[in-house]
CSV table of N, CA and C in Angstrom, one decimal:
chain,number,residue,atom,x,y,z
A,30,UNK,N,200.8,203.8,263.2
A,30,UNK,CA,200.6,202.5,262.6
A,30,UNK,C,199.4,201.9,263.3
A,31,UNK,N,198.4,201.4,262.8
A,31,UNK,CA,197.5,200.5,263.2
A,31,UNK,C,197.3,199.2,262.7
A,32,UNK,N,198.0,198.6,264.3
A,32,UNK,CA,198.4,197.6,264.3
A,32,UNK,C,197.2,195.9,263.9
A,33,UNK,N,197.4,195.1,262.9
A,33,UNK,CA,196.3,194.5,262.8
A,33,UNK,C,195.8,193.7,263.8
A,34,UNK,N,194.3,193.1,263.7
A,34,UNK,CA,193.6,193.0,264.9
A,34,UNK,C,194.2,191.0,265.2
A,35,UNK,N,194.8,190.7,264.0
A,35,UNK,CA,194.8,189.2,263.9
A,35,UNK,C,196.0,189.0,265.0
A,36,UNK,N,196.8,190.0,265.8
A,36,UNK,CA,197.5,189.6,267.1
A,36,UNK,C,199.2,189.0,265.8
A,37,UNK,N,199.2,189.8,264.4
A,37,UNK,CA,200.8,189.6,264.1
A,37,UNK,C,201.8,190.5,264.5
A,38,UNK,N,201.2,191.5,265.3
A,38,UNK,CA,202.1,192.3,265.3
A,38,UNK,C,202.8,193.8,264.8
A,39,UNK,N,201.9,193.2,262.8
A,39,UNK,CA,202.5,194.2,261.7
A,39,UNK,C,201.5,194.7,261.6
A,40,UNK,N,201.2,195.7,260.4
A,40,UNK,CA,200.4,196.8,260.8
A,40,UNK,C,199.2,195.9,259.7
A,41,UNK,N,197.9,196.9,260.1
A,41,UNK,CA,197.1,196.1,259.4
A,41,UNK,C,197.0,196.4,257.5
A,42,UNK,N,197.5,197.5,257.0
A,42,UNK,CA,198.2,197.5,256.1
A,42,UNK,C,199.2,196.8,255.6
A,43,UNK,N,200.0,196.2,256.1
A,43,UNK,CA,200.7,195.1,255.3
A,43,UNK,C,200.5,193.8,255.9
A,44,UNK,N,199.4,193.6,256.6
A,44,UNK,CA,198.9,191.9,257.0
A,44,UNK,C,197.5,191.9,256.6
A,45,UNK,N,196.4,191.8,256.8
A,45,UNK,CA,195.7,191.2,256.6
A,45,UNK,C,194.5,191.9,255.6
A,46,UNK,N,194.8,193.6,255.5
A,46,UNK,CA,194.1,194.2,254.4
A,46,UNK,C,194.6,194.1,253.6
A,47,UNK,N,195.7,193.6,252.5
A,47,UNK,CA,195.7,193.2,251.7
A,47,UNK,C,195.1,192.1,250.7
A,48,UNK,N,194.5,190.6,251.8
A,48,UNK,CA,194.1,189.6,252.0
A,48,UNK,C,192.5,190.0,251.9
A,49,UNK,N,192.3,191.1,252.5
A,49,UNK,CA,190.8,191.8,252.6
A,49,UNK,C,190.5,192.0,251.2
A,50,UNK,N,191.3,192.8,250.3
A,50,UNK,CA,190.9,193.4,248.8
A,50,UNK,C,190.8,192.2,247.9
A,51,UNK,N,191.5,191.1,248.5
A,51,UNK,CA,192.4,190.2,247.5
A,51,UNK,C,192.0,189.0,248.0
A,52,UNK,N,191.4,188.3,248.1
A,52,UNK,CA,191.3,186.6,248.6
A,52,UNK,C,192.2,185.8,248.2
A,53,UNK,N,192.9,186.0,247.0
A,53,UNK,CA,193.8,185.2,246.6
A,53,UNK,C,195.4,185.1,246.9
A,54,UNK,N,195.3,185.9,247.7
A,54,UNK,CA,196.8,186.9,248.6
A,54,UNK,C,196.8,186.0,249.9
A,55,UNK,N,195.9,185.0,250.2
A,55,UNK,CA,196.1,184.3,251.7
A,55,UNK,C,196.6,183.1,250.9
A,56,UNK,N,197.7,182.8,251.2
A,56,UNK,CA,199.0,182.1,250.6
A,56,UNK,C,198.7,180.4,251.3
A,57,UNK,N,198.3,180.9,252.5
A,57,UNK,CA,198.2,179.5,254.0
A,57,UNK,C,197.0,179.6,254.6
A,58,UNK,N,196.6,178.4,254.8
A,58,UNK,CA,195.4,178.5,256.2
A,58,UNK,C,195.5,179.6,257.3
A,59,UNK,N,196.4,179.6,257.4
A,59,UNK,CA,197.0,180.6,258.5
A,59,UNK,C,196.5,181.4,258.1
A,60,UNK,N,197.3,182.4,257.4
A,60,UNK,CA,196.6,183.9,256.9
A,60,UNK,C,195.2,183.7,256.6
A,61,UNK,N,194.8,182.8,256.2
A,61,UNK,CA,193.2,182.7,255.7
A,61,UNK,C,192.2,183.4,257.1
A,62,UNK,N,193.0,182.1,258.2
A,62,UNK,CA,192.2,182.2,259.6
A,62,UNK,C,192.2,183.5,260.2
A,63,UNK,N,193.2,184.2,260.1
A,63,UNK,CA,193.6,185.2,260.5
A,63,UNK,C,193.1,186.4,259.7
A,64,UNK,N,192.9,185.9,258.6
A,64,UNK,CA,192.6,187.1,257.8
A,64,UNK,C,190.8,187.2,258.5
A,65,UNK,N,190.5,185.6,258.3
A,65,UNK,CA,189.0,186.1,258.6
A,65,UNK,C,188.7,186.4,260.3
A,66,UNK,N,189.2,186.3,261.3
A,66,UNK,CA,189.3,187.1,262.7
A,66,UNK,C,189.6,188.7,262.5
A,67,UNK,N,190.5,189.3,261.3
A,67,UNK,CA,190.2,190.6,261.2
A,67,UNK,C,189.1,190.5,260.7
A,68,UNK,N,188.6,190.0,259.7
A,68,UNK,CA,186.8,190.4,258.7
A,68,UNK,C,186.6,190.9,260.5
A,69,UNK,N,186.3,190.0,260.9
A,69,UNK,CA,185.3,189.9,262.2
A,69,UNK,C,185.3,191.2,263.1
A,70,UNK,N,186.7,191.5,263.2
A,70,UNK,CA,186.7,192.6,264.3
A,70,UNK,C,186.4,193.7,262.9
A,71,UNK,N,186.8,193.9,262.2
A,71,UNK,CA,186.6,195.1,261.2
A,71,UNK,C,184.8,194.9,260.5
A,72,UNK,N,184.1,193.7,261.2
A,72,UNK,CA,183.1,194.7,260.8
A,72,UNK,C,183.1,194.0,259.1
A,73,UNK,N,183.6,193.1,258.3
A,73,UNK,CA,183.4,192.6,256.9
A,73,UNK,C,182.9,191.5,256.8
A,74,UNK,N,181.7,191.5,256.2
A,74,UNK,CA,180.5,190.6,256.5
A,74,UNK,C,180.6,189.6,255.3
A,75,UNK,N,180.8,190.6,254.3
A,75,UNK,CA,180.9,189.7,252.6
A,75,UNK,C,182.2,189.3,252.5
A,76,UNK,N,183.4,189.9,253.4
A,76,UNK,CA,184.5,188.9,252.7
A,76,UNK,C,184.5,187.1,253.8
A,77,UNK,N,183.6,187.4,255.0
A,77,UNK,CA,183.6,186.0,255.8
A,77,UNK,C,183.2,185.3,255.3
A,78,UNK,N,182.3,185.7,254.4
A,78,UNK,CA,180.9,185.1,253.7
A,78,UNK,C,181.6,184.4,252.3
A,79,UNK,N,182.7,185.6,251.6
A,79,UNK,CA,183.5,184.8,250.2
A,79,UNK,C,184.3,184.0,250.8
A,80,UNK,N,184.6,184.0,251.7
A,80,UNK,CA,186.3,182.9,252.4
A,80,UNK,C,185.5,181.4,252.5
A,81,UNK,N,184.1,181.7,252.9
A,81,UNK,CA,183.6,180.4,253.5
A,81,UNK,C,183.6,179.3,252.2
A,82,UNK,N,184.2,178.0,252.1
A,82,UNK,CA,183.7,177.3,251.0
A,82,UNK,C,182.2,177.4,250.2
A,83,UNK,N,182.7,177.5,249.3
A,83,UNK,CA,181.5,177.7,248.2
A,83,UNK,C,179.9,176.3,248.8
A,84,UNK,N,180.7,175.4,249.1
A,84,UNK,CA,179.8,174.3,249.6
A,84,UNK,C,179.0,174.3,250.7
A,85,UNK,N,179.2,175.9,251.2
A,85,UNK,CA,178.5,175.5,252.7
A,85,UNK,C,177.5,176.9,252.8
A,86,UNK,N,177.4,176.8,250.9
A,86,UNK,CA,176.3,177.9,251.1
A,86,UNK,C,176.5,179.3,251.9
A,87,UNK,N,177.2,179.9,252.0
A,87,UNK,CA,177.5,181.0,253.7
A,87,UNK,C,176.7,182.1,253.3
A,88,UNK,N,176.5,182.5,251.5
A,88,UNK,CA,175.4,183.4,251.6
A,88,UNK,C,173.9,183.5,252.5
A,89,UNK,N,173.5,182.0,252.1
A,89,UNK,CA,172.3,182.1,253.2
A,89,UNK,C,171.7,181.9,254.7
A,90,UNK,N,173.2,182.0,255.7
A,90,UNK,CA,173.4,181.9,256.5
A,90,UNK,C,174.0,183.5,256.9
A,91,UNK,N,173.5,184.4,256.1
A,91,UNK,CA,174.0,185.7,256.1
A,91,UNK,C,173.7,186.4,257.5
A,92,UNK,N,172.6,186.3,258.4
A,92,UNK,CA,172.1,187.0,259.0
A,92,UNK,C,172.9,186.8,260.4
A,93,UNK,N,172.8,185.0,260.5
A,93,UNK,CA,173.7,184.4,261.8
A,93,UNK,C,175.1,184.9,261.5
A,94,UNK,N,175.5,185.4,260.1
A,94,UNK,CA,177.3,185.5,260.1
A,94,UNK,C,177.4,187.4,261.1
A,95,UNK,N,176.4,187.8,260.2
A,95,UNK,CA,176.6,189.0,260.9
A,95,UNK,C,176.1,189.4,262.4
A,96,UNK,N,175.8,188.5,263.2
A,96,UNK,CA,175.8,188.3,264.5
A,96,UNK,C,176.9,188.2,265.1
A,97,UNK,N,177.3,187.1,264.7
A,97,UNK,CA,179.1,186.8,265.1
A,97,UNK,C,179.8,187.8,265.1
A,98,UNK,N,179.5,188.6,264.0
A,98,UNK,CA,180.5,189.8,263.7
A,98,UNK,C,180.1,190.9,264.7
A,99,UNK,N,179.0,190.8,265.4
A,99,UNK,CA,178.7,192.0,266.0
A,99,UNK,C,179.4,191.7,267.2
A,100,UNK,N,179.9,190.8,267.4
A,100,UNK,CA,180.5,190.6,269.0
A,100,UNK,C,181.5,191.6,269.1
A,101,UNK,N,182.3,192.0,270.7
A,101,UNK,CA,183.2,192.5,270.6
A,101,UNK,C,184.4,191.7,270.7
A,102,UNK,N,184.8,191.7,269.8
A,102,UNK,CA,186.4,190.7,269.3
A,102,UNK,C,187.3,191.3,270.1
A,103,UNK,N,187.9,190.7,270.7
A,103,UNK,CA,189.3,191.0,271.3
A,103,UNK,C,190.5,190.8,271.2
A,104,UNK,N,190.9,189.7,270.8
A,104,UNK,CA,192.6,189.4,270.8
A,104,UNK,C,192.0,187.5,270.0
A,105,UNK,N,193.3,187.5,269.3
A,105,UNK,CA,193.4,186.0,268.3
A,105,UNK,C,194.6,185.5,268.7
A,106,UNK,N,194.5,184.1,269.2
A,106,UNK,CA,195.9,183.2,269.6
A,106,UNK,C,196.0,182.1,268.7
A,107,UNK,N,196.9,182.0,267.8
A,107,UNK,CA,196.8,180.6,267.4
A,107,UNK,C,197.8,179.8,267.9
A,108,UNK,N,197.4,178.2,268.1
A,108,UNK,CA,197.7,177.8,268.8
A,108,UNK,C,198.8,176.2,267.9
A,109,UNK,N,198.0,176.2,267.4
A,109,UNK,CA,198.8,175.2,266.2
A,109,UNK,C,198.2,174.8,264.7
A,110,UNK,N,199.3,175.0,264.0
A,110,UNK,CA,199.1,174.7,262.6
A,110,UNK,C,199.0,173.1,262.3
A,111,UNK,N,198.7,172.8,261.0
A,111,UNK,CA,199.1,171.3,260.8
A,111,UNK,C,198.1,171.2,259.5
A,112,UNK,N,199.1,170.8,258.4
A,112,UNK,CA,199.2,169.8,257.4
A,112,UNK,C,197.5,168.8,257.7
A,113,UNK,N,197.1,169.2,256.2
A,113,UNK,CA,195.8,167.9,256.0
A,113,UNK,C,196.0,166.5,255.7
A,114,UNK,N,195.5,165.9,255.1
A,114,UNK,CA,195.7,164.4,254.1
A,114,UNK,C,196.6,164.8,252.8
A,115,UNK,N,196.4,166.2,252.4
A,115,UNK,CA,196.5,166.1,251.1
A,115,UNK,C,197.4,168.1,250.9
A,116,UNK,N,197.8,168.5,249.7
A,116,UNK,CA,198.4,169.6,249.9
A,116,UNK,C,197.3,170.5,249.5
A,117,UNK,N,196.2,170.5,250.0
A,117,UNK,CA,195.2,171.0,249.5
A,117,UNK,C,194.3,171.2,250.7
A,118,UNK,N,194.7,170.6,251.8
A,118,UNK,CA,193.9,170.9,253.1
A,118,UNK,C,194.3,171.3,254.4
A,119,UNK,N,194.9,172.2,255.3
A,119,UNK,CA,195.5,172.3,256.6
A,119,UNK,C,194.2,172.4,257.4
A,120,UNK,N,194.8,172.6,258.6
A,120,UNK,CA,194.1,173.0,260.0
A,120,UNK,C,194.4,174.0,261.0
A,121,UNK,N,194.0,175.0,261.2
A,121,UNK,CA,194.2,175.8,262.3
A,121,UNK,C,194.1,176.1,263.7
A,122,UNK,N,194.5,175.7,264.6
A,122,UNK,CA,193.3,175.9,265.9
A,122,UNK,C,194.1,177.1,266.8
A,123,UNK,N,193.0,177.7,267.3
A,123,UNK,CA,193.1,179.0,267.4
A,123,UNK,C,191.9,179.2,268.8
A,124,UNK,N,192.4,180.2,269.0
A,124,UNK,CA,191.5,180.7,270.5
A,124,UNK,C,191.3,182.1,270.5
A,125,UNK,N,190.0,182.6,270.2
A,125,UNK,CA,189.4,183.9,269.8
A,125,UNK,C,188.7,184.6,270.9
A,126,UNK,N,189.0,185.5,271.6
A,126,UNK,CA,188.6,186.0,272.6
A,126,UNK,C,187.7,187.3,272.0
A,127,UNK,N,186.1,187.5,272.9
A,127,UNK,CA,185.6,188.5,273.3
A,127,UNK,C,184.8,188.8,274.2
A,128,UNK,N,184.1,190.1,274.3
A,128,UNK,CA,183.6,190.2,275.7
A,128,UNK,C,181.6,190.4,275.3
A,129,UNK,N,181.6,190.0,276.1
A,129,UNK,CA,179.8,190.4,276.3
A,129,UNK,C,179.5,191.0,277.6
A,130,UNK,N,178.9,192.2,277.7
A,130,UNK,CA,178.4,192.8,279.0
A,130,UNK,C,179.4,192.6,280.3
A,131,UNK,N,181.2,193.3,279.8
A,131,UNK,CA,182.2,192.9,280.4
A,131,UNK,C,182.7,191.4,280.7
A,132,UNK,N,182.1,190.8,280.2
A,132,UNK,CA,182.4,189.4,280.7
A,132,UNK,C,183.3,188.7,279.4
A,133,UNK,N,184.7,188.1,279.7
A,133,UNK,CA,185.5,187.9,278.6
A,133,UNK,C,185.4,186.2,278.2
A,134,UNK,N,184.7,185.9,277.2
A,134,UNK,CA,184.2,184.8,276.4
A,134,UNK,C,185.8,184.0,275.6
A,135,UNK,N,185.7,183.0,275.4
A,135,UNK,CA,187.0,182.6,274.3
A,135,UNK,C,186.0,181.3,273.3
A,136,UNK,N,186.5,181.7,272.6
A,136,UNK,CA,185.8,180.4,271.3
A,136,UNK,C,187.3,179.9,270.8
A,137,UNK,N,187.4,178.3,271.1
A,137,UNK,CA,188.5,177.5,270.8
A,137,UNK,C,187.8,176.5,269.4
A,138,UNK,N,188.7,176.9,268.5
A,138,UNK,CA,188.1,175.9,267.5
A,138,UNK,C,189.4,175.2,266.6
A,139,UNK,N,189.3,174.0,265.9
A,139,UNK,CA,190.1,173.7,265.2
A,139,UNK,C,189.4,173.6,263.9
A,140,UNK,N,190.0,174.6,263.2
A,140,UNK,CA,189.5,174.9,261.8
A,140,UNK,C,190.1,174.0,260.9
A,141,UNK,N,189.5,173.5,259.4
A,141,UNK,CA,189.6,173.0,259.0
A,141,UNK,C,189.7,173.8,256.9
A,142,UNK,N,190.2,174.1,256.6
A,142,UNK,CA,190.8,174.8,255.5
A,142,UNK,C,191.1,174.1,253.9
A,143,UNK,N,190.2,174.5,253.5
A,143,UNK,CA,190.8,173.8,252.0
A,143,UNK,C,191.0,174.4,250.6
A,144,UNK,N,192.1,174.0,249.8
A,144,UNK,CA,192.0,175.1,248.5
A,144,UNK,C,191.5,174.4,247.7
A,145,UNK,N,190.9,175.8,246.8
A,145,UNK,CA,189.8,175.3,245.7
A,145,UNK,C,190.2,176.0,244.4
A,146,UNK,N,190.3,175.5,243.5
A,146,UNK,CA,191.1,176.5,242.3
A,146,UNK,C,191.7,177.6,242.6
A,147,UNK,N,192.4,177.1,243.5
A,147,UNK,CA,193.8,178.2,243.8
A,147,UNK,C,193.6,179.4,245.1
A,148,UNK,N,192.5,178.9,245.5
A,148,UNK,CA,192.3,179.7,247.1
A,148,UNK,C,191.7,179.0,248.2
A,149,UNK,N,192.2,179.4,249.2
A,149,UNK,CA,191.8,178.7,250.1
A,149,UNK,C,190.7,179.3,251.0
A,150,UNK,N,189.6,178.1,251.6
A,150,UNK,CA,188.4,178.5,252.1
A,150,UNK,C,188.1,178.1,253.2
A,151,UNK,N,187.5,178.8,254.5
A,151,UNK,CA,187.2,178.1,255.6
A,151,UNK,C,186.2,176.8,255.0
A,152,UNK,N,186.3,175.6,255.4
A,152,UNK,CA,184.7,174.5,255.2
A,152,UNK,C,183.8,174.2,256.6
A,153,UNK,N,184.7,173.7,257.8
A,153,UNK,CA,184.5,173.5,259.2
A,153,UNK,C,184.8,173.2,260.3
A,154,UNK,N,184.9,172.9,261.2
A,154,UNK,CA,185.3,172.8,262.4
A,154,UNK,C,185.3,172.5,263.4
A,155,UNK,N,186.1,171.7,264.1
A,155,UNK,CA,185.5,171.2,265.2
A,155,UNK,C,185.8,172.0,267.0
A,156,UNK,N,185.4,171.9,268.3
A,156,UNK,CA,185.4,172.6,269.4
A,156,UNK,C,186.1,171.6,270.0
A,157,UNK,N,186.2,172.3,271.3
A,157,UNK,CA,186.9,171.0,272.6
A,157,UNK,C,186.1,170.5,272.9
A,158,UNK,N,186.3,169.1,273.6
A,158,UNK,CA,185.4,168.5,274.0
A,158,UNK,C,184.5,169.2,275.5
A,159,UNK,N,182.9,168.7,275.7
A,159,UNK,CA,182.4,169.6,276.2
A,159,UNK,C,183.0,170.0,277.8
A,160,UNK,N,183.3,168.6,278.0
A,160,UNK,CA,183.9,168.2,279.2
A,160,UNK,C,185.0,168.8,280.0
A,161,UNK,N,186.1,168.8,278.8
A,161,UNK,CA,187.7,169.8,278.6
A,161,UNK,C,187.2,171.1,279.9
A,162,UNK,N,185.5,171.9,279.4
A,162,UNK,CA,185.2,172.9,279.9
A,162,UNK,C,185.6,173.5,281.0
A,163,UNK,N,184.6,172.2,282.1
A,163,UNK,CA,184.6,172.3,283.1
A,163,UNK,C,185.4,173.4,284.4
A,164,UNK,N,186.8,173.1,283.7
A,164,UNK,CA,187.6,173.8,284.7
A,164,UNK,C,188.0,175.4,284.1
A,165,UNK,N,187.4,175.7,283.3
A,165,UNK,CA,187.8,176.7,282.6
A,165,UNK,C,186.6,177.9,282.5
A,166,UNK,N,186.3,178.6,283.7
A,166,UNK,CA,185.0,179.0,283.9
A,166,UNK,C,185.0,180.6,282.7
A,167,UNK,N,185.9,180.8,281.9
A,167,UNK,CA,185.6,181.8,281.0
A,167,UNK,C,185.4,181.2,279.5
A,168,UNK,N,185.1,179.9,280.0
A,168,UNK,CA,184.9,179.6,278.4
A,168,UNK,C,183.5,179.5,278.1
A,169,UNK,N,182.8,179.5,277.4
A,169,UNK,CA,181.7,179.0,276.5
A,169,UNK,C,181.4,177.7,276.9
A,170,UNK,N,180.4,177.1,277.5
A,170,UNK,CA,179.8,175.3,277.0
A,170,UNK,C,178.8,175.9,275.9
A,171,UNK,N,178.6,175.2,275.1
A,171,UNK,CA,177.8,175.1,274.0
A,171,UNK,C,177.0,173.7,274.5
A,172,UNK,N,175.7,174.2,274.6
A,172,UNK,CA,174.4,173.2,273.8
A,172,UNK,C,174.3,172.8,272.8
A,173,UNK,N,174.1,171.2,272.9
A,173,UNK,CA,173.6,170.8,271.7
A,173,UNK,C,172.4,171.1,270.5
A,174,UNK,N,171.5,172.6,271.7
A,174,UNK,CA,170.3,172.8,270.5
A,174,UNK,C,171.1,174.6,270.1
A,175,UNK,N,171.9,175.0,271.3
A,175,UNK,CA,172.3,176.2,270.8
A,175,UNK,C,172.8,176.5,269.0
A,176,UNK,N,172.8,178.0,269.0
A,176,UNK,CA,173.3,177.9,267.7
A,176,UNK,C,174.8,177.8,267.6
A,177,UNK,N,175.4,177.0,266.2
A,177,UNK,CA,176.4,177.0,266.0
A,177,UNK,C,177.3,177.9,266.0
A,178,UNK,N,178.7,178.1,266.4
A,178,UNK,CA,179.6,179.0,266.8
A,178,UNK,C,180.2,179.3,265.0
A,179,UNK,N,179.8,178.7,264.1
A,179,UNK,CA,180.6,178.5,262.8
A,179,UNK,C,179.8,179.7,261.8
A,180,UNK,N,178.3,179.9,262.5
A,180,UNK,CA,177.8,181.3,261.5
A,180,UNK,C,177.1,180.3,260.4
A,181,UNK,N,177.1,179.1,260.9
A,181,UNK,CA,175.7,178.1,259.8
A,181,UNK,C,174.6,179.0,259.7
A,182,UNK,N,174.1,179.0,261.0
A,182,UNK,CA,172.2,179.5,261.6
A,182,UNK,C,172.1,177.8,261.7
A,183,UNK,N,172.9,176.6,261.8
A,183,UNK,CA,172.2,175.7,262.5
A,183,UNK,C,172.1,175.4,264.0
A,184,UNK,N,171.9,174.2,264.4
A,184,UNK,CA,171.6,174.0,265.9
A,184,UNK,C,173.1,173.4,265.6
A,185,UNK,N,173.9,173.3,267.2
A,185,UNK,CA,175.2,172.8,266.9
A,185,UNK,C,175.4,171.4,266.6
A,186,UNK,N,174.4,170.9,267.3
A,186,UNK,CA,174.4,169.3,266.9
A,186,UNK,C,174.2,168.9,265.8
A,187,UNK,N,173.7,169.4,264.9
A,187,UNK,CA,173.4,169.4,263.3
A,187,UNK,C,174.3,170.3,262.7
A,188,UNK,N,175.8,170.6,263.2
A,188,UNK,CA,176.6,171.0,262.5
A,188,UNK,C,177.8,170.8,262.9
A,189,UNK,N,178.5,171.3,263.9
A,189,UNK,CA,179.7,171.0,264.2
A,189,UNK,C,180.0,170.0,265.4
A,190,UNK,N,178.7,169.9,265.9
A,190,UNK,CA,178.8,169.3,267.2
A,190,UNK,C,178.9,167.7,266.8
């Protein structure tokens, strides 16, 4: 059995490739989030690209998405779910680990999820504060002119920052 990459446990056959063929099969934010941390590690460029709200343009931001994707993905924690304003919006935050040139990276984000005629789409997200960092020397600080962790191709301060 090969186990899926999103850290459920079940195999990737009955978790998150189904959600891969099918966009309409991610029931919850959850699975959505999850589904798109496998895109990532598997290497699926067009389905990160269809998950992304239609509103945030992700086709043309194609080149920055498939960067993201080239990292080496490691292991997905999520950390808490929660309910939007509306039954049409959750949140996910989650802690996505990988390595560069052995060195083990984590991107913390609290994702923001909304359904749109009946499927649900990443739209945006927010980070920890920069500050939080400090004591946490395997995490990421992000600059304000760095590029966005979200796969815009913007600077972060003109996007999520």
């Amino acid at each position: 059995m090969q186990t899926c990459p999103c850290g459920t446990n079940r195999s990737y056959a009955d978790c998150c490739e189904p959600i891969h063929k099918d966009h309409a099969k991610a029931k919850t934010p959850e699975q959505l989030m999850r589904s798109r941390y496998s895109a990532h590690v598997k290497g699926l460029v067009d389905y990160v690209i269809e998950t992304y709200h239609p509103s945030c343009n992700a086709q043309i931001h194609r080149e920055a998405i498939e960067q993201s994707i080239e990292s080496n993905w490691c292991k997905l924690v999520v950390l808490k779910i929660e309910h939007g304003t509306c039954a049409q919006e959750g949140f996910v935050t989650f802690k996505a680990f990988y390595t560069e040139q052995d060195i083990e990276y984590c991107l913390e984000e609290r994702s923001r999820f909304v359904k749109d005629n009946g499927l649900w789409y990443y739209i945006d997200g927010t980070f920890p504060n920069e500050n939080s960092l400090d004591d946490k020397p395997n995490m990421i600080k992000i600059g304000r002119n760095d590029p966005c962790f979200c796969g815009s191709g913007k600077k972060y301060k003109k996007c999520c920052g």
